Amino acid sequence: MKSTLIKHGFLAGTLLGLPLVSHAYDLPTVNLGMTSFLDGGLPAGPGWYAQTYFQNYDSNKLVDSNGQKLGLPKTDLNYQVLVEQISYLSNVRVKDKASLGMNFLIPFVSKMDMDDGLNNVAIKAQSGFGDIMIGPFIQFDPIMGAQGPKFVHRFEFQVNLPTGEYDRQKDINPSNNAVSFDPYWAATYWFNPKWTASTRIHYLYNFKNDDPSYAFAGANDMQAGQAIHANFATDYAITEQFRLGLNGYWLKQITDTEVDGEKVKGRREQVWAIGPGAMYSFSKNDHLVANAYFEQDAENRPEGTRLQVRYVHHF
């Protein structure tokens, strides 16, 4: 069984770009580059927020555990994802130092083009709705300095629910068909009123998929390994409304995928990316963010370019 799984089970998994967004062979969709500048706090205080993300991903390089391109005539991948996020920051206080809130996200893969050079005999893909992500969070009040805020941070207990499109006969699905727990800590530090640095650090734990891909021949379940992933960014305010900076992300799987309780070696994923970004604030309630990411040193996943536009509105 195990040798069969290693031989035939290489490409089973999900593939979706979110920041909330990546494309994994085993790992579910996660936030890779979805958030960047001033991530430690919501921009306009308590109330309702709507955030819309559009992301385009291009790759011609699906790689193995050694970072080498898969042995197919082509490995050309392009997909586009639209994500809608609703956030609520309440007036419920915690020891007069923080407020409680809730996030809800739903992604939609509007385009999924995969060309393996074999009329998609080797790699089959589909578009559709991805998995809902929901999480309560604790937003701490900013620590103030003489010239304004110095530090602000937040904890969120995010859960990904298997509500999206999934077909075990497909190699690439919008849904991972398994629950995952992906809590994070986000923070922003002000070096001075114009210059900031932000990060968001996640720990990912995946539960079992009880209807694994056909590639895991005869298997009853598959459990993707645990991972750590993070976004990072720094920006400088050119004007009161316009910021320029650098943004990036990093992902590393830290435990092996298991199939029917057996560890499968050689499937751990990793990647990192960096690129330029910009943010324009129309007002304290409306913000537009654009990011580009150029991936490096991928293993067991695609390596390509990610472009994203994000709009934030506070009601």
Coordinates of C-alpha atoms in Angstrom, one line a residue:
M1 CA 0.0 0.0 0.0
K2 CA 2.6 2.5 1.0
S3 CA 4.8 2.1 -2.1
T4 CA 1.7 2.5 -4.3
L5 CA 0.8 5.7 -2.5
I6 CA 4.2 7.1 -2.9
K7 CA 4.2 6.2 -6.6
H8 CA 0.8 7.4 -7.6
G9 CA -0.2 9.9 -4.9
F10 CA 2.1 12.8 -5.7
L11 CA -0.3 15.4 -6.9
A12 CA -3.5 14.9 -4.8
G13 CA -4.6 18.0 -3.0
T14 CA -6.1 21.5 -3.3
L15 CA -5.0 24.5 -5.3
L16 CA -6.3 27.9 -4.4
G17 CA -4.6 31.3 -4.1
L18 CA -5.6 33.5 -1.1
P19 CA -3.6 35.2 0.6
L20 CA -6.4 33.5 3.3
V21 CA -4.3 31.8 -0.2
S22 CA -2.0 29.2 -1.7
H23 CA -2.1 26.1 -3.9
A24 CA -0.9 23.0 -2.2
Y25 CA -0.5 19.4 -3.2
D26 CA -1.6 18.3 0.2
L27 CA -2.0 21.4 2.3
P28 CA -5.3 23.4 2.2
T29 CA -5.7 26.9 1.1
V30 CA -4.0 29.3 3.5
N31 CA -3.3 33.0 3.6
L32 CA -0.1 33.6 1.6
G33 CA 0.2 37.3 0.9
M34 CA -3.5 38.0 1.3
T35 CA -2.7 40.6 4.0
S36 CA 0.3 42.9 4.2
F37 CA 0.5 46.5 5.4
L38 CA -0.8 47.8 8.8
D39 CA -2.1 44.3 9.5
G40 CA -2.0 44.5 13.3
G41 CA -5.3 46.5 13.6
L42 CA -8.4 47.4 11.8
P43 CA -8.1 50.9 10.3
A44 CA -11.2 52.6 11.6
G45 CA -12.1 51.1 15.0
P46 CA -15.3 49.2 15.9
G47 CA -18.0 48.3 13.4
W48 CA -18.6 46.3 10.2
Y49 CA -15.9 45.9 7.5
A50 CA -16.2 44.5 4.0
Q51 CA -13.0 43.4 2.2
T52 CA -12.9 42.2 -1.4
Y53 CA -9.8 40.5 -2.8
F54 CA -8.9 39.6 -6.4
Q55 CA -5.9 37.5 -7.0
N56 CA -4.2 36.2 -10.2
Y57 CA -1.6 33.4 -10.0
D58 CA 0.6 32.2 -12.9
S59 CA 3.1 29.4 -12.9
N60 CA 4.8 27.2 -15.4
K61 CA 6.7 25.2 -12.8
L62 CA 5.2 22.6 -10.6
V63 CA 8.0 21.1 -8.6
D64 CA 8.9 18.0 -6.7
S65 CA 10.6 17.5 -3.3
N66 CA 14.0 18.6 -4.8
G67 CA 12.6 21.7 -6.3
Q68 CA 12.8 20.2 -9.8
K69 CA 10.1 20.6 -12.4
L70 CA 7.7 17.7 -12.8
G71 CA 8.4 15.4 -15.7
L72 CA 5.4 16.4 -17.8
P73 CA 5.4 18.1 -21.2
K74 CA 3.9 21.2 -19.6
T75 CA 3.1 22.4 -16.1
D76 CA 1.3 25.6 -17.0
L77 CA -1.1 26.9 -14.3
N78 CA -3.2 30.0 -14.2
Y79 CA -6.1 30.7 -11.8
Q80 CA -8.0 33.7 -10.5
V81 CA -9.7 33.9 -7.2
L82 CA -12.3 36.4 -5.8
V83 CA -12.6 36.5 -2.0
E84 CA -15.2 38.3 0.1
Q85 CA -14.5 38.9 3.7
I86 CA -16.9 40.3 6.3
S87 CA -15.4 41.5 9.7
Y88 CA -17.1 42.8 12.8
L89 CA -15.2 44.5 15.6
S90 CA -17.6 44.8 18.6
N91 CA -17.7 47.1 21.6
V92 CA -17.4 44.1 23.9
R93 CA -14.3 44.8 26.0
V94 CA -11.8 42.4 27.6
K95 CA -10.3 43.8 30.8
D96 CA -10.5 47.3 29.2
K97 CA -7.5 46.4 27.0
A98 CA -9.0 44.7 24.0
S99 CA -12.2 44.2 22.0
L100 CA -13.8 41.0 20.6
G101 CA -14.6 40.5 16.9
M102 CA -15.4 37.9 14.2
N103 CA -14.2 37.3 10.6
F104 CA -16.0 35.4 7.8
L105 CA -14.5 34.7 4.4
I106 CA -15.7 32.8 1.3
P107 CA -13.5 32.4 -1.8
F108 CA -14.6 31.7 -5.3
V109 CA -12.2 30.3 -8.0
S110 CA -13.5 32.0 -11.1
K111 CA -10.9 30.6 -13.4
M112 CA -8.7 27.5 -13.3
D113 CA -6.6 26.7 -16.3
M114 CA -4.2 23.8 -16.1
D115 CA -2.2 22.5 -19.1
D116 CA -0.1 19.4 -18.5
G117 CA 0.6 19.0 -22.3
L118 CA -1.3 15.7 -22.3
N119 CA -4.9 17.1 -22.7
N120 CA -5.1 17.0 -18.8
V121 CA -4.8 13.3 -18.5
A122 CA -2.2 13.7 -15.8
I123 CA -3.6 16.7 -13.9
K124 CA -7.3 17.4 -13.7
A125 CA -8.6 20.6 -12.2
Q126 CA -11.9 22.4 -11.5
S127 CA -13.1 25.9 -10.4
G128 CA -15.9 26.8 -8.0
F129 CA -16.4 27.9 -4.4
G130 CA -13.7 27.3 -1.9
D131 CA -13.9 26.5 1.8
I132 CA -15.5 29.0 4.2
M133 CA -13.1 30.4 6.8
I134 CA -14.4 31.8 10.1
G135 CA -12.7 33.0 13.2
P136 CA -13.3 34.9 16.4
F137 CA -10.5 37.3 17.3
I138 CA -9.2 39.5 20.1
Q139 CA -8.1 43.0 18.9
F140 CA -5.8 44.7 21.5
D141 CA -5.8 48.4 21.9
P142 CA -2.8 50.2 20.3
I143 CA 0.1 51.2 22.5
M144 CA 0.6 54.9 22.0
G145 CA 3.8 57.0 21.9
A146 CA 4.5 60.7 21.9
Q147 CA 3.9 60.9 18.1
G148 CA 1.1 58.4 17.7
P149 CA 0.7 54.6 17.8
K150 CA 3.8 52.5 18.4
F151 CA 2.4 48.9 18.4
V152 CA -0.9 47.1 17.9
H153 CA -1.7 43.4 17.6
R154 CA -4.5 40.8 17.4
F155 CA -5.1 37.0 17.9
E156 CA -7.5 35.1 15.8
F157 CA -8.7 31.5 16.1
Q158 CA -9.4 30.7 12.4
V159 CA -11.2 27.5 11.3
N160 CA -11.5 26.4 7.7
L161 CA -14.7 24.4 7.0
P162 CA -15.0 21.9 4.0
T163 CA -17.9 23.6 2.3
G164 CA -16.5 24.1 -1.2
E165 CA -16.3 22.2 -4.4
Y166 CA -14.5 18.9 -4.1
D167 CA -14.2 15.9 -6.5
R168 CA -12.0 13.0 -5.5
Q169 CA -11.4 12.3 -9.2
K170 CA -9.8 15.8 -9.6
D171 CA -6.2 16.5 -8.7
I172 CA -6.8 20.2 -8.1
N173 CA -9.9 21.3 -6.1
P174 CA -11.1 24.6 -4.6
S175 CA -11.9 22.7 -1.4
N176 CA -9.6 20.5 0.7
N177 CA -12.6 18.3 2.0
A178 CA -11.2 18.5 5.6
V179 CA -11.5 20.8 8.6
S180 CA -8.3 22.7 9.4
F181 CA -7.4 25.0 12.4
D182 CA -5.2 27.9 11.4
P183 CA -4.9 30.4 14.3
Y184 CA -2.6 33.5 13.9
W185 CA -1.0 36.4 15.6
A186 CA -0.8 39.7 13.6
A187 CA 1.1 42.8 14.7
T188 CA 2.2 46.2 13.4
Y189 CA 5.1 48.3 14.8
W190 CA 5.7 52.0 14.0
F191 CA 9.4 52.9 13.8
N192 CA 8.1 56.5 13.4
P193 CA 4.8 58.0 12.2
K194 CA 5.6 57.2 8.5
W195 CA 7.5 53.9 8.7
T196 CA 5.9 50.6 9.8
A197 CA 6.5 46.9 9.8
S198 CA 3.8 44.2 10.0
T199 CA 3.6 40.4 10.3
R200 CA 1.0 37.7 10.5
I201 CA 2.2 34.3 11.8
H202 CA 0.0 31.2 11.5
Y203 CA 0.1 27.6 12.8
L204 CA -1.8 25.2 10.6
Y205 CA -3.3 21.9 11.9
N206 CA -5.2 19.7 9.5
F207 CA -7.8 17.0 10.3
K208 CA -8.6 14.0 8.2
N209 CA -10.1 13.9 4.7
D210 CA -12.3 10.8 4.7
D211 CA -12.7 10.8 0.9
P212 CA -9.2 11.2 -0.4
S213 CA -8.2 11.6 -4.0
Y214 CA -8.2 8.7 -6.4
A215 CA -4.4 9.1 -6.5
F216 CA -4.2 7.5 -3.1
A217 CA -5.3 4.2 -4.5
G218 CA -7.5 2.2 -2.0
A219 CA -6.9 4.7 0.9
N220 CA -9.6 5.4 3.4
D221 CA -8.3 8.7 4.7
M222 CA -5.6 11.2 4.2
Q223 CA -4.3 13.8 6.7
A224 CA -2.1 16.7 5.5
G225 CA 0.8 17.6 7.7
Q226 CA 1.1 20.5 10.0
A227 CA 2.7 23.8 8.8
I228 CA 3.8 27.2 9.8
H229 CA 3.2 30.2 7.5
A230 CA 3.6 33.9 7.8
N231 CA 3.1 37.2 5.9
F232 CA 5.5 40.1 6.4
A233 CA 5.6 43.7 5.1
T234 CA 7.1 47.1 5.6
D235 CA 5.9 50.4 4.2
Y236 CA 6.6 54.1 4.2
A237 CA 4.1 56.9 3.9
I238 CA 5.0 59.0 0.9
T239 CA 2.0 61.2 1.6
E240 CA -0.8 61.0 4.2
Q241 CA -2.8 58.9 1.8
F242 CA -0.2 56.9 -0.2
R243 CA 2.2 54.2 1.1
L244 CA 4.9 52.2 -0.7
G245 CA 6.6 49.1 0.6
L246 CA 7.8 45.5 0.3
N247 CA 5.7 42.5 1.1
G248 CA 6.3 38.8 1.3
Y249 CA 5.2 35.4 2.7
W250 CA 6.8 32.1 3.8
L251 CA 5.4 28.6 4.2
K252 CA 7.0 25.5 5.6
Q253 CA 5.3 22.1 6.3
I254 CA 6.8 20.7 9.5
T255 CA 5.2 17.2 9.8
D256 CA 4.6 14.5 7.2
T257 CA 1.3 13.8 5.5
E258 CA -0.4 10.6 6.7
V259 CA -2.4 8.2 4.6
D260 CA -4.4 5.6 6.6
G261 CA -2.3 6.5 9.6
E262 CA 1.1 5.9 7.8
K263 CA 3.5 8.7 7.3
V264 CA 4.4 9.4 3.6
K265 CA 7.9 10.8 3.2
G266 CA 9.0 13.3 0.6
R267 CA 5.8 15.3 0.4
R268 CA 6.5 18.3 2.7
E269 CA 5.8 21.7 1.1
Q270 CA 7.7 24.9 1.3
V271 CA 7.9 28.3 -0.5
W272 CA 8.7 31.9 0.1
A273 CA 8.0 35.1 -1.9
I274 CA 8.7 38.8 -1.9
G275 CA 7.7 41.7 -4.0
P276 CA 6.5 45.4 -4.1
G277 CA 3.3 46.7 -2.7
A278 CA 1.3 49.9 -2.3
M279 CA -1.6 51.2 -0.3
Y280 CA -3.9 54.2 -1.0
S281 CA -6.3 55.5 1.6
F282 CA -9.3 57.4 0.2
S283 CA -10.4 58.1 3.7
K284 CA -10.2 56.4 7.1
N285 CA -13.0 54.1 5.9
D286 CA -11.8 53.2 2.4
H287 CA -8.4 51.7 1.4
L288 CA -7.0 50.1 -1.7
V289 CA -4.0 47.7 -1.5
A290 CA -2.0 46.2 -4.3
N291 CA 0.7 43.5 -3.9
A292 CA 3.0 41.5 -6.2
Y293 CA 4.8 38.3 -5.1
F294 CA 7.5 36.4 -6.8
E295 CA 8.0 32.9 -5.4
Q296 CA 11.3 31.2 -4.7
D297 CA 12.7 27.8 -3.5
A298 CA 9.4 25.9 -3.8
E299 CA 9.2 22.2 -3.0
N300 CA 6.2 19.9 -3.7
R301 CA 4.1 22.8 -5.0
P302 CA 3.9 25.3 -7.9
E303 CA 6.4 28.2 -8.1
G304 CA 5.1 31.3 -9.8
T305 CA 3.9 34.9 -9.6
R306 CA 1.0 36.2 -7.5
L307 CA -0.7 39.6 -8.1
Q308 CA -3.4 40.9 -5.8
V309 CA -5.8 43.8 -5.4
R310 CA -7.7 44.3 -2.1
Y311 CA -10.3 46.9 -1.2
V312 CA -11.3 47.6 2.4
H313 CA -14.5 49.5 3.4
H314 CA -15.6 50.4 6.9
F315 CA -19.4 51.0 7.3

